[in-house]
Coordinates of C-alpha atoms in Angstrom, one line a residue:
X596 CA 23.3 20.0 -19.9
X597 CA 22.0 16.9 -18.2
X598 CA 24.5 15.3 -15.8
X599 CA 23.7 11.7 -15.0
X600 CA 25.2 10.2 -11.9
X601 CA 24.9 6.5 -11.7
X602 CA 26.1 4.6 -8.6
X603 CA 27.4 7.6 -6.6
X604 CA 26.3 11.0 -5.3
X605 CA 29.4 13.2 -5.9
X606 CA 27.1 15.9 -7.4
X607 CA 29.0 18.9 -6.0
X608 CA 32.4 17.8 -7.4
X609 CA 31.2 16.6 -10.8
X610 CA 29.0 19.7 -11.3
X611 CA 31.9 21.9 -10.6
X612 CA 34.1 20.0 -13.1
X613 CA 31.4 20.4 -15.8
X614 CA 31.3 24.1 -15.2
X615 CA 35.0 24.4 -15.8
X616 CA 34.6 22.9 -19.3
X617 CA 31.1 24.3 -20.1
X618 CA 31.0 27.7 -18.4
X619 CA 27.6 29.3 -18.4
X620 CA 25.8 26.0 -19.1
X621 CA 22.8 25.3 -16.9
X622 CA 23.3 21.9 -15.3
X623 CA 20.4 19.5 -14.5
X624 CA 21.6 16.6 -12.3
X625 CA 19.8 13.3 -12.2
X626 CA 20.6 10.0 -10.7
X627 CA 19.5 7.7 -13.5
X628 CA 20.2 7.1 -17.2
X629 CA 18.8 9.5 -19.7
X630 CA 18.5 9.6 -23.5
X631 CA 17.3 13.2 -23.8
X632 CA 19.2 16.4 -24.2
X633 CA 21.7 17.8 -26.7
X634 CA 24.5 17.7 -24.2
X635 CA 24.7 14.8 -21.7
X636 CA 27.5 14.0 -19.3
X637 CA 27.4 10.6 -17.6
X638 CA 29.5 9.5 -14.6
X639 CA 29.2 5.9 -13.3
X640 CA 30.5 3.8 -10.4
X641 CA 29.7 0.1 -10.6
X642 CA 30.4 -1.5 -7.2
X643 CA 31.1 -5.2 -6.6
X644 CA 33.9 -7.7 -7.1
X645 CA 35.0 -6.0 -10.3
X646 CA 34.4 -2.4 -9.3
X647 CA 34.8 0.1 -12.1
X648 CA 34.2 3.7 -13.0
X649 CA 33.4 5.3 -16.3
X650 CA 32.5 8.6 -17.8
X651 CA 31.1 9.7 -21.1
X652 CA 30.1 12.9 -22.9
X653 CA 27.5 12.9 -25.6
X654 CA 27.1 16.1 -27.6
X655 CA 25.6 16.5 -31.1
X656 CA 26.0 12.9 -32.0
X657 CA 29.6 12.8 -30.8
X658 CA 30.6 10.4 -27.9
X659 CA 33.7 10.5 -25.8
X660 CA 34.3 7.9 -23.0
X661 CA 36.8 7.0 -20.3
X662 CA 36.8 4.0 -17.9
X663 CA 39.0 2.5 -15.2
X664 CA 39.1 -0.1 -12.4
X665 CA 38.7 0.5 -8.7
X666 CA 40.9 -1.6 -6.4
X667 CA 39.3 -3.5 -3.4
X668 CA 39.4 -1.5 -0.2
X669 CA 39.5 1.9 -1.9
X670 CA 38.6 4.7 0.6
X671 CA 35.7 7.0 0.0
X672 CA 38.0 9.9 -0.5
X673 CA 40.1 8.1 -3.1
X674 CA 36.9 6.8 -4.8
X675 CA 35.7 10.4 -5.2
X676 CA 39.0 11.3 -6.7
X677 CA 38.9 8.4 -9.2
X678 CA 35.3 9.3 -10.2
X679 CA 36.3 12.9 -10.8
X680 CA 39.6 11.9 -12.6
X681 CA 37.7 9.8 -15.1
X682 CA 35.2 12.5 -15.7
X683 CA 38.0 15.1 -16.0
X684 CA 40.0 13.0 -18.5
X685 CA 36.8 12.5 -20.6
X686 CA 36.0 16.2 -20.6
X687 CA 39.6 17.0 -21.6
X688 CA 39.5 14.6 -24.6
X689 CA 36.0 15.8 -25.6
X690 CA 36.7 19.6 -25.5
X691 CA 40.4 19.6 -26.3
X692 CA 40.9 21.9 -23.3
X693 CA 43.3 21.2 -20.5
X694 CA 42.6 23.6 -17.5
X695 CA 45.8 24.7 -15.7
X696 CA 44.3 23.8 -12.3
X697 CA 43.3 20.3 -13.5
X698 CA 40.6 18.8 -11.4
X699 CA 40.9 21.4 -8.6
X700 CA 37.8 23.5 -8.3
X701 CA 38.1 24.6 -4.7
X702 CA 38.8 28.1 -3.5
X703 CA 42.0 27.4 -1.5
X704 CA 44.4 25.1 -3.4
X705 CA 47.2 26.1 -1.1
X706 CA 45.5 24.6 1.9
X707 CA 45.5 21.2 0.1
X708 CA 49.1 21.7 -0.9
X709 CA 50.1 22.5 2.7
X710 CA 48.2 19.5 4.0
X711 CA 49.9 17.2 1.4
X712 CA 53.3 18.7 2.2
X713 CA 52.8 17.8 5.9
X714 CA 51.6 14.3 5.1
X715 CA 53.8 13.3 2.2
X716 CA 56.7 15.8 1.9
X717 CA 57.1 18.6 -0.7
X718 CA 58.3 16.5 -3.6
X719 CA 55.5 13.9 -3.2
X720 CA 52.9 16.6 -2.7
X721 CA 53.9 18.2 -6.0
X722 CA 53.7 14.8 -7.7
X723 CA 50.3 14.3 -6.3
X724 CA 49.1 17.6 -7.7
X725 CA 50.5 16.8 -11.1
X726 CA 49.8 13.1 -11.5
X727 CA 46.6 12.6 -9.5
X728 CA 44.9 16.0 -9.7
X729 CA 46.0 16.8 -13.2
X730 CA 47.4 20.3 -12.1
X731 CA 49.9 21.8 -14.5
X732 CA 53.6 22.0 -13.3
X733 CA 53.4 25.8 -13.4
X734 CA 50.3 26.0 -11.1
X735 CA 51.7 23.2 -8.9
X736 CA 54.9 25.3 -8.4
X737 CA 52.8 28.4 -7.7
X738 CA 50.7 26.5 -5.0
X739 CA 53.9 25.2 -3.4
X740 CA 55.5 28.7 -3.3
X741 CA 52.4 30.3 -1.9
X742 CA 51.9 27.6 0.7
X743 CA 55.5 28.2 1.9
X744 CA 55.0 32.0 2.0
X745 CA 51.7 31.6 3.9
X746 CA 53.3 29.3 6.4
X747 CA 56.2 31.8 7.0
X748 CA 53.9 34.8 7.5
X749 CA 51.5 32.8 9.8
X750 CA 54.4 31.6 11.9
X751 CA 54.5 35.0 13.8
X752 CA 50.9 34.4 15.0
X753 CA 50.4 33.4 18.7
X754 CA 47.7 31.1 19.9
X755 CA 45.6 34.0 21.2
X756 CA 46.0 36.1 18.0
X757 CA 42.8 36.8 16.0
X758 CA 41.8 39.0 13.0
X759 CA 39.2 41.7 12.7
X760 CA 37.2 42.7 9.6
X761 CA 35.0 45.8 9.3
X762 CA 32.6 46.0 6.4
X763 CA 31.7 49.3 4.8
X764 CA 29.5 48.1 1.8
X765 CA 29.2 51.5 0.0
X766 CA 30.8 52.6 -3.2
X767 CA 30.8 55.8 -5.3
X768 CA 29.2 53.7 -8.0
X769 CA 28.8 50.1 -8.9
X770 CA 31.4 48.6 -11.3
X771 CA 29.9 46.4 -14.1
X772 CA 31.8 43.3 -13.0
X773 CA 30.9 43.6 -9.3
X774 CA 28.6 41.3 -7.5
X775 CA 29.3 42.4 -3.9
X776 CA 26.6 43.7 -1.7
X777 CA 27.6 47.3 -2.2
X778 CA 25.4 50.4 -2.4
X779 CA 26.2 53.3 -4.7
X780 CA 26.6 56.3 -2.4
X781 CA 25.1 58.5 -5.1
X782 CA 21.6 57.1 -4.5
X783 CA 19.2 58.7 -2.1
X784 CA 18.5 55.5 -0.2
X785 CA 22.2 54.9 0.4
X786 CA 22.7 58.4 1.7
X787 CA 19.8 57.9 4.1
X788 CA 21.2 54.5 5.3
X789 CA 24.7 55.7 6.0
X790 CA 24.5 57.7 9.2
X791 CA 22.6 55.0 11.1
X792 CA 24.9 52.4 9.6
X793 CA 28.0 54.1 11.0
X794 CA 26.3 54.5 14.4
X795 CA 25.4 50.8 14.5
X796 CA 28.8 49.7 13.1
X797 CA 30.6 51.5 15.9
X798 CA 28.4 49.9 18.5
X799 CA 29.1 46.4 17.0
X800 CA 32.8 47.1 16.9
X801 CA 32.8 48.0 20.6
X802 CA 30.8 44.9 21.5
X803 CA 33.1 42.7 19.4
X804 CA 36.3 44.0 21.1
X805 CA 34.8 43.2 24.4
X806 CA 33.9 39.7 23.4
X807 CA 37.3 39.0 21.9
X808 CA 39.2 40.2 25.0
X809 CA 36.8 38.3 27.3
X810 CA 37.8 35.2 25.3
X811 CA 41.4 35.9 25.9
X812 CA 42.1 36.9 22.3
X813 CA 44.1 39.8 20.9
X814 CA 43.8 41.4 17.4
X815 CA 46.9 40.8 15.2
X816 CA 45.5 42.3 12.0
X817 CA 42.6 44.6 11.2
X818 CA 41.1 45.1 7.7
X819 CA 38.4 47.6 6.7
X820 CA 36.9 46.6 3.4
X821 CA 33.7 46.9 1.5
X822 CA 32.7 48.3 -0.8
X823 CA 35.0 51.3 -0.7
X824 CA 35.4 52.5 2.9
X825 CA 37.0 55.7 1.7
X826 CA 33.7 56.7 0.2
X827 CA 32.9 57.9 3.8
X828 CA 33.6 61.5 4.7
X829 CA 36.8 62.1 6.7
X830 CA 34.7 62.6 9.8
X831 CA 32.9 59.3 9.3
X832 CA 36.1 57.4 8.6
X833 CA 37.6 58.9 11.7
X834 CA 34.7 57.6 13.8
X835 CA 35.1 54.1 12.5
X836 CA 38.9 54.0 13.0
X837 CA 38.5 55.5 16.5
X838 CA 35.9 52.9 17.4
X839 CA 38.2 50.2 16.1
X840 CA 41.2 51.4 18.1
X841 CA 39.2 51.9 21.2
X842 CA 37.8 48.4 20.9
X843 CA 41.2 46.8 20.0
X844 CA 43.9 49.1 21.5
X845 CA 46.5 46.5 20.8
X846 CA 46.2 47.4 17.1
X847 CA 48.1 50.7 17.7
X848 CA 51.3 50.0 15.8
X849 CA 49.8 46.8 14.3
X850 CA 48.8 45.9 10.7
X851 CA 45.7 48.0 9.8
X852 CA 44.5 48.0 6.2
X853 CA 41.9 50.2 4.6
X854 CA 40.5 49.5 1.1
X855 CA 40.7 52.7 -0.9
X856 CA 39.9 50.7 -4.0
X857 CA 38.4 53.6 -6.0
X858 CA 41.2 56.2 -6.3
X859 CA 38.5 58.9 -6.9
X860 CA 37.4 58.6 -3.2
X861 CA 40.8 59.7 -1.7
X862 CA 41.7 63.2 -0.7
X863 CA 44.3 64.8 1.6
X864 CA 41.9 65.0 4.6
X865 CA 41.1 61.3 4.5
X866 CA 44.7 60.4 4.1
X867 CA 45.6 62.5 7.1
X868 CA 42.8 60.9 9.2
X869 CA 44.1 57.4 8.3
X870 CA 47.7 58.3 8.9
X871 CA 46.9 59.8 12.3
X872 CA 44.8 56.8 13.3
X873 CA 47.6 54.4 12.6
X874 CA 46.6 52.8 9.3
X875 CA 49.6 51.0 7.9
X876 CA 48.4 49.7 4.6
X877 CA 46.2 51.0 1.8
X878 CA 44.8 49.3 -1.3
X879 CA 44.4 51.7 -4.2
X880 CA 43.2 49.7 -7.2
X881 CA 43.6 50.8 -10.8
X882 CA 42.2 47.5 -12.2
X883 CA 43.6 48.8 -15.5
X884 CA 45.5 51.8 -16.7
X885 CA 43.5 51.9 -19.9
X886 CA 40.8 54.6 -19.8
X887 CA 38.8 52.7 -22.4
X888 CA 38.8 49.5 -20.4
X889 CA 37.9 51.5 -17.2
X890 CA 35.0 53.1 -18.9
X891 CA 33.6 49.7 -20.1
X892 CA 34.0 48.4 -16.5
X893 CA 32.1 51.3 -15.1
X894 CA 34.9 52.3 -12.8
X895 CA 34.1 56.0 -12.9
X896 CA 37.7 57.2 -12.7
X897 CA 40.7 57.6 -15.0
X898 CA 44.2 56.2 -15.0
X899 CA 45.5 59.6 -14.2
X900 CA 43.3 59.7 -11.0
X901 CA 44.9 56.5 -9.9
X902 CA 48.4 57.9 -10.3
X903 CA 47.4 61.1 -8.5
X904 CA 45.9 59.1 -5.6
X905 CA 49.0 56.9 -5.3
X906 CA 51.3 60.0 -5.3
X907 CA 49.1 61.6 -2.6
X908 CA 49.2 58.5 -0.5
X909 CA 53.0 58.3 -0.7
X910 CA 53.3 62.0 0.1
X911 CA 51.1 61.4 3.2
X912 CA 53.6 58.8 4.4
X913 CA 52.1 55.5 3.3
X914 CA 54.8 53.1 2.1
X915 CA 52.7 49.9 2.1
X916 CA 50.3 50.2 -0.8
X917 CA 48.6 47.4 -2.7
X918 CA 47.3 47.8 -6.2
X919 CA 44.9 45.4 -7.9
X920 CA 44.8 44.6 -11.6
X921 CA 42.1 42.4 -13.2
X922 CA 42.9 40.0 -16.0
X923 CA 40.1 39.5 -18.5
X924 CA 38.2 42.8 -18.3
X925 CA 36.0 43.4 -21.4
X926 CA 37.9 45.2 -24.1
X927 CA 41.3 44.4 -22.7
X928 CA 43.9 42.3 -24.5
X929 CA 47.1 40.7 -23.2
X930 CA 49.3 43.5 -24.5
X931 CA 47.0 46.1 -22.9
X932 CA 47.0 44.2 -19.6
X933 CA 50.8 43.9 -19.6
X934 CA 51.0 47.7 -20.3
X935 CA 48.9 48.2 -17.1
X936 CA 51.2 45.9 -15.2
X937 CA 54.3 47.7 -16.4
X938 CA 52.8 51.0 -15.3
X939 CA 52.1 49.5 -11.9
X940 CA 55.6 48.0 -11.6
X941 CA 57.0 51.4 -12.4
X942 CA 55.4 52.8 -9.3
X943 CA 57.4 50.2 -7.2
X944 CA 54.4 49.7 -5.0
X945 CA 54.8 47.2 -2.1
X946 CA 52.0 44.9 -3.1
X947 CA 50.3 43.9 -6.5
X948 CA 47.4 41.6 -6.6
X949 CA 46.5 40.0 -10.0
X950 CA 42.9 39.0 -10.2
X951 CA 41.1 36.8 -12.8
X952 CA 37.8 38.3 -13.7
X953 CA 35.0 36.3 -12.2
X954 CA 31.4 37.2 -13.2
X955 CA 28.8 36.3 -10.7
X956 CA 25.1 36.4 -11.7
X957 CA 24.5 39.6 -9.8
X958 CA 27.0 41.6 -11.9
X959 CA 25.9 43.7 -14.8
X960 CA 28.4 42.0 -17.1
X961 CA 27.3 38.5 -16.4
X962 CA 26.0 36.8 -19.6
X963 CA 26.8 39.8 -21.8
X964 CA 28.4 39.4 -25.2
X965 CA 32.2 39.5 -25.0
X966 CA 32.4 39.0 -21.3
X967 CA 34.7 36.5 -19.8
X968 CA 37.5 35.7 -22.3
X969 CA 39.2 32.8 -20.6
X970 CA 42.0 32.3 -23.1
X971 CA 42.9 36.0 -23.0
X972 CA 42.8 36.1 -19.2
X973 CA 45.0 33.0 -19.0
X974 CA 47.5 34.6 -21.4
X975 CA 47.5 37.8 -19.2
X976 CA 48.1 35.9 -16.0
X977 CA 50.8 33.6 -17.5
X978 CA 52.7 36.7 -18.8
X979 CA 52.4 38.6 -15.6
X980 CA 54.1 36.2 -13.2
X981 CA 57.6 36.2 -14.8
X982 CA 57.4 40.0 -15.0
X983 CA 56.5 40.3 -11.3
X984 CA 59.3 37.9 -10.2
X985 CA 61.8 39.8 -12.3
X986 CA 61.0 42.9 -10.4
X987 CA 61.5 41.2 -7.0
X988 CA 57.9 40.4 -6.1
X989 CA 57.0 37.0 -4.6
X990 CA 53.5 35.3 -4.4
X991 CA 52.4 35.2 -0.8
X992 CA 48.6 34.4 -0.9
X993 CA 46.3 33.0 -3.5
X994 CA 42.7 32.0 -3.8
X995 CA 40.2 31.1 -6.6
X996 CA 36.7 32.0 -7.4
X997 CA 34.0 30.0 -9.1
X998 CA 32.9 31.3 -12.5
X999 CA 36.3 32.6 -13.3
X1000 CA 36.9 32.3 -17.1
X1001 CA 39.7 29.8 -17.6
X1002 CA 39.3 28.4 -14.1
X1003 CA 42.1 30.8 -13.0
X1004 CA 43.3 32.3 -9.7
X1005 CA 43.8 35.5 -7.8
X1006 CA 47.3 36.0 -6.5
X1007 CA 48.8 38.5 -4.1
X1008 CA 52.4 39.5 -4.8
X1009 CA 54.6 41.5 -2.4
X1010 CA 58.1 42.8 -2.0
X1011 CA 60.0 41.2 0.8
X1012 CA 58.6 42.1 4.2
X1013 CA 55.3 43.4 2.9
X1014 CA 53.0 40.4 3.0
X1015 CA 49.5 41.2 4.4
X1016 CA 49.0 39.1 7.5
X1017 CA 45.2 39.5 7.4
X1018 CA 45.0 38.1 3.9
X1019 CA 46.9 35.0 5.0
X1020 CA 44.7 34.5 8.1
X1021 CA 41.6 34.5 5.8
X1022 CA 43.0 32.2 3.2
X1023 CA 44.6 29.6 5.6
X1024 CA 41.4 29.6 7.8
X1025 CA 43.7 29.0 10.7
X1026 CA 42.5 31.9 12.9
X1027 CA 39.4 33.3 14.5
X1028 CA 38.3 36.4 12.5
X1029 CA 35.7 38.7 14.1
X1030 CA 33.7 40.5 11.5
X1031 CA 31.5 43.6 11.8
X1032 CA 29.0 45.2 9.5
X1033 CA 26.5 44.2 6.8
X1034 CA 27.4 41.1 4.9
X1035 CA 30.3 40.3 7.3
X1036 CA 31.0 36.7 8.3
X1037 CA 32.7 36.0 11.7
X1038 CA 34.9 32.8 11.6
X1039 CA 35.3 31.1 15.0
X1040 CA 38.1 28.6 15.6
X1041 CA 37.4 26.3 18.5
X1042 CA 40.2 24.6 20.6
X1043 CA 40.0 21.5 18.4
X1044 CA 40.6 23.4 15.2
X1045 CA 37.0 23.3 14.0
X1046 CA 35.8 26.4 12.2
X1047 CA 32.2 27.8 12.5
X1048 CA 30.7 30.9 11.0
X1049 CA 28.3 33.5 12.2
X1050 CA 26.6 35.6 9.5
X1051 CA 25.5 39.2 9.7
X1052 CA 22.5 40.4 7.6
X1053 CA 23.5 40.8 4.0
X1054 CA 22.2 44.3 3.2
X1055 CA 22.8 47.6 5.0
X1056 CA 19.0 48.2 5.3
X1057 CA 18.6 44.8 7.0
X1058 CA 21.6 45.5 9.2
X1059 CA 20.1 48.8 10.4
X1060 CA 16.5 47.5 10.7
X1061 CA 17.5 44.4 12.6
X1062 CA 20.5 45.7 14.5
X1063 CA 19.1 44.3 17.8
X1064 CA 19.4 40.8 16.3
X1065 CA 23.0 41.5 15.3
X1066 CA 23.8 42.4 18.9
X1067 CA 22.0 39.2 20.1
X1068 CA 24.1 37.1 17.8
X1069 CA 27.3 38.8 19.1
X1070 CA 26.1 38.3 22.7
X1071 CA 25.7 34.6 22.0
X1072 CA 29.5 34.3 21.4
X1073 CA 30.3 35.2 25.0
X1074 CA 31.6 32.3 26.9
X1075 CA 32.3 30.1 23.9
X1076 CA 35.7 28.5 24.1
X1077 CA 37.8 30.0 21.2
X1078 CA 41.3 29.7 19.9
X1079 CA 42.9 32.7 18.1
X1080 CA 45.2 30.8 15.8
X1081 CA 45.9 27.1 15.2
X1082 CA 49.4 26.3 13.9
X1083 CA 47.9 23.2 12.3
X1084 CA 45.7 25.3 10.0
X1085 CA 41.9 25.1 9.5
X1086 CA 39.8 22.3 8.2
X1087 CA 40.5 20.9 4.8
X1088 CA 37.5 20.8 2.4
X1089 CA 37.0 18.9 -0.8
X1090 CA 39.3 19.6 -3.7

C-alpha cells in the first residue's frame, strides 16, 4: 500500500487507521502525489480561506472518496481528528467494514473516556465517542463502564502509593502466538542463564525497594509476571518472593499477584511457598478448554491439567484466581470459545480476562495461513460479554493491542471486590511503577503528573552480562522527585 499524505504530517494516526482496514499490508508513506501501486490511499488537507480535507482509496481501478470543510480557527487537535475522520469514513465505504472501535487505534481508550467525562460529563463523553470518533454504542458503553470501575479501584490509592513489577521471562515452552521475550526453560542456554538471573534479580529488587522508600513511596500492589514465573523451582520462587517482601515489607497483607499462566508448572510445593509468602492472587490461564486448540497453539498442556491446577490452588487456600481466555486462536470457532467460557464460568473463579488474539511479527503464527480470523474473534467477544454479566462479573480494566484481528480489546472481568489494583495502575498510567528484571520498564510519575520510562535490557543474557549498567540506571533514580499516584491520572496520548 502507498499512503500519500498531502498538506499534513499525521502519519502515525493515518497509518494505524489503514492497518485496521488492511491488516498485514505493508505501508509505504510518502508526502506527495503518486500514480503507482495497486492500492493507494490518499489523505489531503488544503489550507487557506476555504480550508478543506479529503480522502480517497484507489484499488484495482475502483475509487472511493470523501471530503469536508474545515472551519476557520480549528485547533491542531481537531484538525487531526477531522483528517482521520475523513479517511476513516472513506475506508468504511470502500471496504464495507465498520470496526467496532471506530477511529480509535490507541492502547487505552478508557483514559480518553475518563478525560472526556471530566471535561464534558458522561453523556457528552459518550456522544463524542459515538458521533465524532465513530465508536459503536456497545464499545462506548464498555469504555464508560471500565473507566468508572478503574476510577473506583484507583480511589483507594494514596499519593505515595506505587506499584512494583518483577519480570521472570522464562517459560516451559513458547506458545505459537507469543511474541514476548521469554526463554523456553527446556533449552540448555536458558538453564544456564537462570541461576545468575535469579541472583541479579534479587539484588535489583533490594536496590529498588531502597530507592522507592528513599523517595517516600510505598508499594500498594506487586505483580510477578513473565514469562511464567512458576517455571522456577519452589526454592527459586521462594528466593524471589522473600527478596520482594524484604525490599517492600509493606506488601505483607497487600495485593501480590503471581502469573502461573501455564498450569503444567504448578505443584503443591510451589503453591505452599506462595501461600506462606503472602501471595494473594494467582493467574492460571487455560486460554482454551479445547485440547485440539491448545495443541495448535503450542501450549504444552491439556484442559484437564488446567482443572487440576485450579483445584490444587483452591485447596491450597487461594480464593482470588484469574483465568485468561483468548478469542481468535487458530482452529477455534465461536461455539468452541463459548464452551471454554462456560467451563471457566462453572469454576466460579474471581477473575476472567478475555483477550483478543494479537499476532506480533515475532510470534510463530504471524503470517501463517488461517491465523487471525477477525470476524470469528469479534463474534466470540460479543457473545462472551452478556454471558459474563449474567454470572455477576463486571469489566474493570481494558486495553487494546495493535495487530489484533478485528481491532478488538482485552478486557478484565471480576466479581465484586476482586479487581486487580496493579492492572488498574498500569492501564491508567496514574502511578509510579518500579520494574525489575529483563524487559522490565519502570514508569516514573513526577509531581506535575508527567510520566517517564526507564528501560531494562530486553533479553536475559543482556541483563546478566550488563547487570552493572542496570544498577547504574537504578542508582540514577535516587533523588529524583517522584509522586506515587496522581488522582488526575497520567498523560493522555493520541487517540
